[in-house]
DNA sequence: CGTCTGTTTGATAGCGCTCAAAGGGGGTGG
DNA sequence: CCACCCCCTTTGAGCGCTATCAAACAGACG
């Protein structure tokens, strides 16, 4: 169960400030958000929002990883994105959430009432602008993912996935050629349109060919980035 | 080759006004857009924008159908969307177009300079708001398409595609249970992550089972909508 | 140490791709 | 106006990739 915090000064102490939407506000105005937001902590497996549920709130992730997924009647699942620090749930103006959001790791996030936020956006056009940029960026990523899902082989999918994770880590300031995968092989499969077994076999295959090396199941070192880039874009 | 028109009053005569972004402007202000826009006509196969090209312009489609696609090095193509009346190309703030846009039929569209439009948006917040809504809607559609591409069988994909086309026609005021498919089987395949042959076989199969009937290759009557809905959502 | 969950490896089958050819409809030229 | 041609679509045969079913393995936790 997610647990709400009562800390009255969480915003000023927030470590995600520089990458979140509140980045668009002046320091002295952050206390406006403070009064409108609730800080929540969730454990692995906790549900943040359910698909189809009325979209009353906007959530801003400040720590951890969240997966967004949609289900088919036959139980097949498609993960449509993994969110991390600074990412938003519920920014689209739809009346209902179009996906379920579930914590992959321990997660901290801020909850805002969407109705109240609309007022704030009126006073801080830069925030609305920033949300539009985030949405546009997600659209672009979604279209790239459509290319992956529709036209790439299992190995190409895994290579693309590893590279996009590495690029994301680089954007957030990380160096090196090694990445952490907090989600399970099953989750990776549901994101790439594959089964657990095929994901596992592809990892093994890439390892055998010298493209990557594994340290446990969740830490991956990209040994041959150029080779992976070639694979990911269709040889 | 696309051909620019010199008609100085195209906006006031525009039949797409009610579904385009200019809907957000008062009648007396439309002449502002008039002076900033160029009306262009393109023939089937003409390219509107190339993937990777510098994104200088915003395009608003007023007639016809456009396909957006991305290419892999091995020649595989993924169509990420079909656009029609009222849809926009280049609304995301990215520096370069992330896809190629090509006319599927004869197409009319308006060209705006993005830099100039940014000024207009400052004066007409409702337009910016409307673009955000359109982008958010496209994101939602893209995520639905991810579910389709990653987790549906060929028949389920075709059923989903036909239903989404029918819903779109209904939103634009069309009645009945019949739709027009201006794009080729090959295009449909590249949208659904299938080959031409599999698309054709799936149409035949749905016809044989009584879900649809065909009039020529481009007109489809949905004989059993409930059955198709069940199929599309995973039996 | 035992259990439980997640991962890897193995064997088999099926869906959709590839290669191939026939069928059909629209446009053009005679 | 008709015939031909070209391209798109449909149908057919066979194969390969990935899903499915199954079991061994490994790591975390009590």
Coordinates of C-alpha atoms in Angstrom, one line a residue, chain B residues 30-235:
Chain B
X30 CA -8.4 34.1 -38.9
X31 CA -6.9 36.6 -41.4
X32 CA -3.9 36.7 -39.1
X33 CA -3.3 33.0 -40.0
X34 CA -4.2 33.8 -43.5
X35 CA -1.2 36.0 -43.9
X36 CA 1.1 33.5 -42.2
X37 CA 0.1 30.4 -44.1
X38 CA 0.7 29.0 -47.6
X39 CA -1.8 26.6 -49.0
X40 CA -0.3 23.6 -50.7
X41 CA -1.6 20.8 -52.9
X42 CA 0.2 17.5 -53.1
X43 CA -0.4 14.4 -55.3
X44 CA -0.3 10.7 -54.2
X45 CA 3.3 9.8 -53.4
X46 CA 4.5 13.3 -52.9
X47 CA 6.7 13.8 -49.8
X48 CA 5.6 16.5 -47.4
X49 CA 8.6 16.2 -45.0
X50 CA 11.6 13.9 -44.8
X51 CA 12.7 12.1 -41.7
X52 CA 15.6 13.9 -40.1
X53 CA 15.0 17.2 -42.0
X54 CA 15.1 20.4 -40.0
X55 CA 11.6 21.1 -38.7
X56 CA 11.0 24.6 -39.8
X57 CA 7.3 24.4 -40.6
X58 CA 4.0 23.3 -39.1
X59 CA 1.5 21.7 -41.4
X60 CA -2.2 21.4 -41.1
X61 CA -3.9 18.9 -43.3
X62 CA -7.2 20.1 -44.7
X63 CA -8.0 17.3 -47.2
X64 CA -6.8 13.8 -48.0
X65 CA -4.7 11.3 -46.2
X66 CA -1.0 11.3 -45.3
X67 CA 1.1 8.5 -43.9
X68 CA 4.0 9.0 -41.4
X69 CA 6.8 6.4 -41.5
X70 CA 10.2 5.5 -40.2
X71 CA 12.7 3.3 -42.0
X72 CA 15.3 0.8 -40.8
X73 CA 18.6 0.3 -42.4
X74 CA 17.5 -3.1 -43.8
X75 CA 14.6 -1.3 -45.6
X76 CA 11.9 -2.4 -43.2
X77 CA 9.3 0.4 -42.8
X78 CA 7.0 1.2 -39.9
X79 CA 4.1 3.5 -40.5
X80 CA 3.5 5.3 -37.2
X81 CA 0.3 7.0 -38.2
X82 CA -2.2 8.0 -40.9
X83 CA -3.3 11.7 -40.8
X84 CA -6.4 13.3 -42.1
X85 CA -8.3 16.5 -42.1
X86 CA -7.4 18.6 -39.1
X87 CA -4.3 16.7 -38.2
X88 CA -0.9 18.4 -37.7
X89 CA 2.6 17.6 -38.8
X90 CA 5.5 19.1 -36.8
X91 CA 3.7 20.2 -33.7
X92 CA 6.3 18.7 -31.4
X93 CA 9.1 21.1 -30.5
X94 CA 11.8 18.8 -31.8
X95 CA 14.5 20.3 -34.1
X96 CA 14.1 17.6 -36.8
X97 CA 11.1 15.7 -38.1
X98 CA 11.2 12.2 -36.6
X99 CA 9.4 10.6 -39.6
X100 CA 8.7 11.0 -43.3
X101 CA 5.3 12.3 -44.3
X102 CA 4.0 11.1 -47.6
X103 CA 0.7 11.7 -49.4
X104 CA -1.5 8.6 -49.7
X105 CA -4.1 10.4 -51.7
X106 CA -4.3 13.9 -53.2
X107 CA -3.8 16.1 -50.3
X108 CA -4.4 19.8 -49.4
X109 CA -2.5 21.3 -46.5
X110 CA -1.5 24.6 -44.9
X111 CA 2.1 25.5 -44.2
X112 CA 3.1 27.7 -41.3
X113 CA 6.5 28.9 -40.1
X114 CA 7.0 27.4 -36.7
X115 CA 8.9 30.5 -35.4
X116 CA 6.1 32.8 -36.4
X117 CA 3.5 30.4 -34.9
X118 CA 5.2 30.6 -31.6
X119 CA 4.3 34.3 -31.5
X120 CA 0.7 33.6 -32.5
X121 CA 0.4 31.0 -29.7
X122 CA 1.5 33.6 -27.2
X123 CA -1.5 35.7 -28.2
X124 CA -3.9 32.8 -28.5
X125 CA -3.4 30.4 -25.5
X126 CA -6.4 28.4 -26.7
X127 CA -4.4 27.4 -29.7
X128 CA -1.5 26.1 -27.7
X129 CA -4.0 24.3 -25.5
X130 CA -5.6 22.7 -28.5
X131 CA -2.2 21.5 -29.8
X132 CA -1.4 20.0 -26.5
X133 CA -4.7 18.1 -26.6
X134 CA -4.0 16.9 -30.1
X135 CA -0.5 15.7 -29.0
X136 CA -1.9 14.0 -25.9
X137 CA -4.4 12.3 -28.0
X138 CA -1.8 11.1 -30.4
X139 CA 0.3 9.8 -27.5
X140 CA -2.7 7.8 -26.3
X141 CA -3.2 6.4 -29.8
X142 CA 0.4 5.5 -30.0
X143 CA 0.3 3.6 -26.7
X144 CA -2.8 1.7 -28.0
X145 CA -0.8 0.9 -31.1
X146 CA 2.0 -0.4 -29.0
X147 CA -0.4 -2.9 -27.4
X148 CA -1.5 -3.9 -30.9
X149 CA 2.0 -4.3 -32.3
X150 CA 3.4 -6.1 -29.4
X151 CA 0.6 -8.4 -28.3
X152 CA -2.0 -9.0 -31.0
X153 CA -2.3 -11.7 -33.7
X154 CA -2.7 -10.8 -37.4
X155 CA -6.5 -11.1 -37.3
X156 CA -6.8 -9.1 -34.0
X157 CA -4.6 -6.4 -35.6
X158 CA -6.8 -6.1 -38.7
X159 CA -10.0 -6.1 -36.6
X160 CA -8.6 -3.4 -34.4
X161 CA -7.5 -1.3 -37.4
X162 CA -10.9 -1.5 -39.0
X163 CA -12.7 -0.5 -35.8
X164 CA -10.4 2.4 -35.2
X165 CA -11.1 3.6 -38.7
X166 CA -14.8 3.2 -38.1
X167 CA -14.6 5.2 -34.9
X168 CA -12.6 7.9 -36.6
X169 CA -15.2 8.2 -39.3
X170 CA -18.0 8.4 -36.7
X171 CA -16.1 11.2 -34.8
X172 CA -16.0 13.1 -38.1
X173 CA -19.8 12.8 -38.4
X174 CA -20.0 9.7 -40.7
X175 CA -22.8 7.2 -40.0
X176 CA -23.2 3.6 -41.1
X177 CA -20.9 0.6 -40.6
X178 CA -18.9 1.0 -43.8
X179 CA -15.4 2.5 -44.2
X180 CA -13.1 3.6 -46.9
X181 CA -9.4 2.5 -46.8
X182 CA -7.4 4.9 -49.1
X183 CA -4.1 3.2 -48.3
X184 CA -2.8 0.0 -49.9
X185 CA -2.5 -3.4 -48.3
X186 CA 1.2 -2.9 -48.1
X187 CA 0.7 0.4 -46.2
X188 CA -1.7 -1.4 -43.8
X189 CA 0.9 -4.1 -43.3
X190 CA 3.6 -1.5 -42.5
X191 CA 1.2 0.1 -40.0
X192 CA 0.3 -3.2 -38.3
X193 CA 3.7 -4.9 -38.4
X194 CA 2.6 -7.4 -41.0
X195 CA 3.3 -8.3 -44.7
X196 CA 1.0 -7.5 -47.6
X197 CA 0.3 -11.2 -47.9
X198 CA -0.7 -11.6 -44.3
X199 CA -3.0 -8.6 -44.5
X200 CA -4.7 -10.0 -47.5
X201 CA -5.1 -13.4 -45.9
X202 CA -6.6 -11.9 -42.8
X203 CA -9.1 -9.9 -44.8
X204 CA -10.1 -13.0 -46.6
X205 CA -10.4 -14.9 -43.4
X206 CA -12.6 -12.2 -41.7
X207 CA -14.7 -12.1 -44.9
X208 CA -15.1 -15.9 -44.9
X209 CA -16.2 -15.8 -41.2
X210 CA -18.8 -13.2 -41.9
X211 CA -17.2 -10.4 -39.9
X212 CA -16.8 -8.1 -42.9
X213 CA -17.7 -7.8 -46.6
X214 CA -15.6 -6.1 -49.3
X215 CA -16.7 -3.9 -52.1
X216 CA -13.6 -3.7 -54.3
X217 CA -10.4 -3.6 -52.3
X218 CA -10.9 -0.3 -50.5
X219 CA -14.4 -0.3 -49.2
X220 CA -15.1 -2.5 -46.2
X221 CA -18.4 -3.1 -44.5
X222 CA -18.3 -4.2 -40.9
X223 CA -21.0 -6.8 -40.7
X224 CA -20.5 -7.9 -37.1
X225 CA -19.2 -5.0 -35.1
X226 CA -19.6 -6.8 -31.7
X227 CA -17.7 -9.8 -33.0
X228 CA -14.9 -7.6 -34.3
X229 CA -14.7 -5.8 -31.0
X230 CA -14.3 -9.1 -29.2
X231 CA -11.6 -10.2 -31.6
X232 CA -9.8 -6.9 -31.4
X233 CA -9.6 -7.0 -27.6
X234 CA -8.3 -10.6 -27.4
X235 CA -11.4 -12.8 -27.7

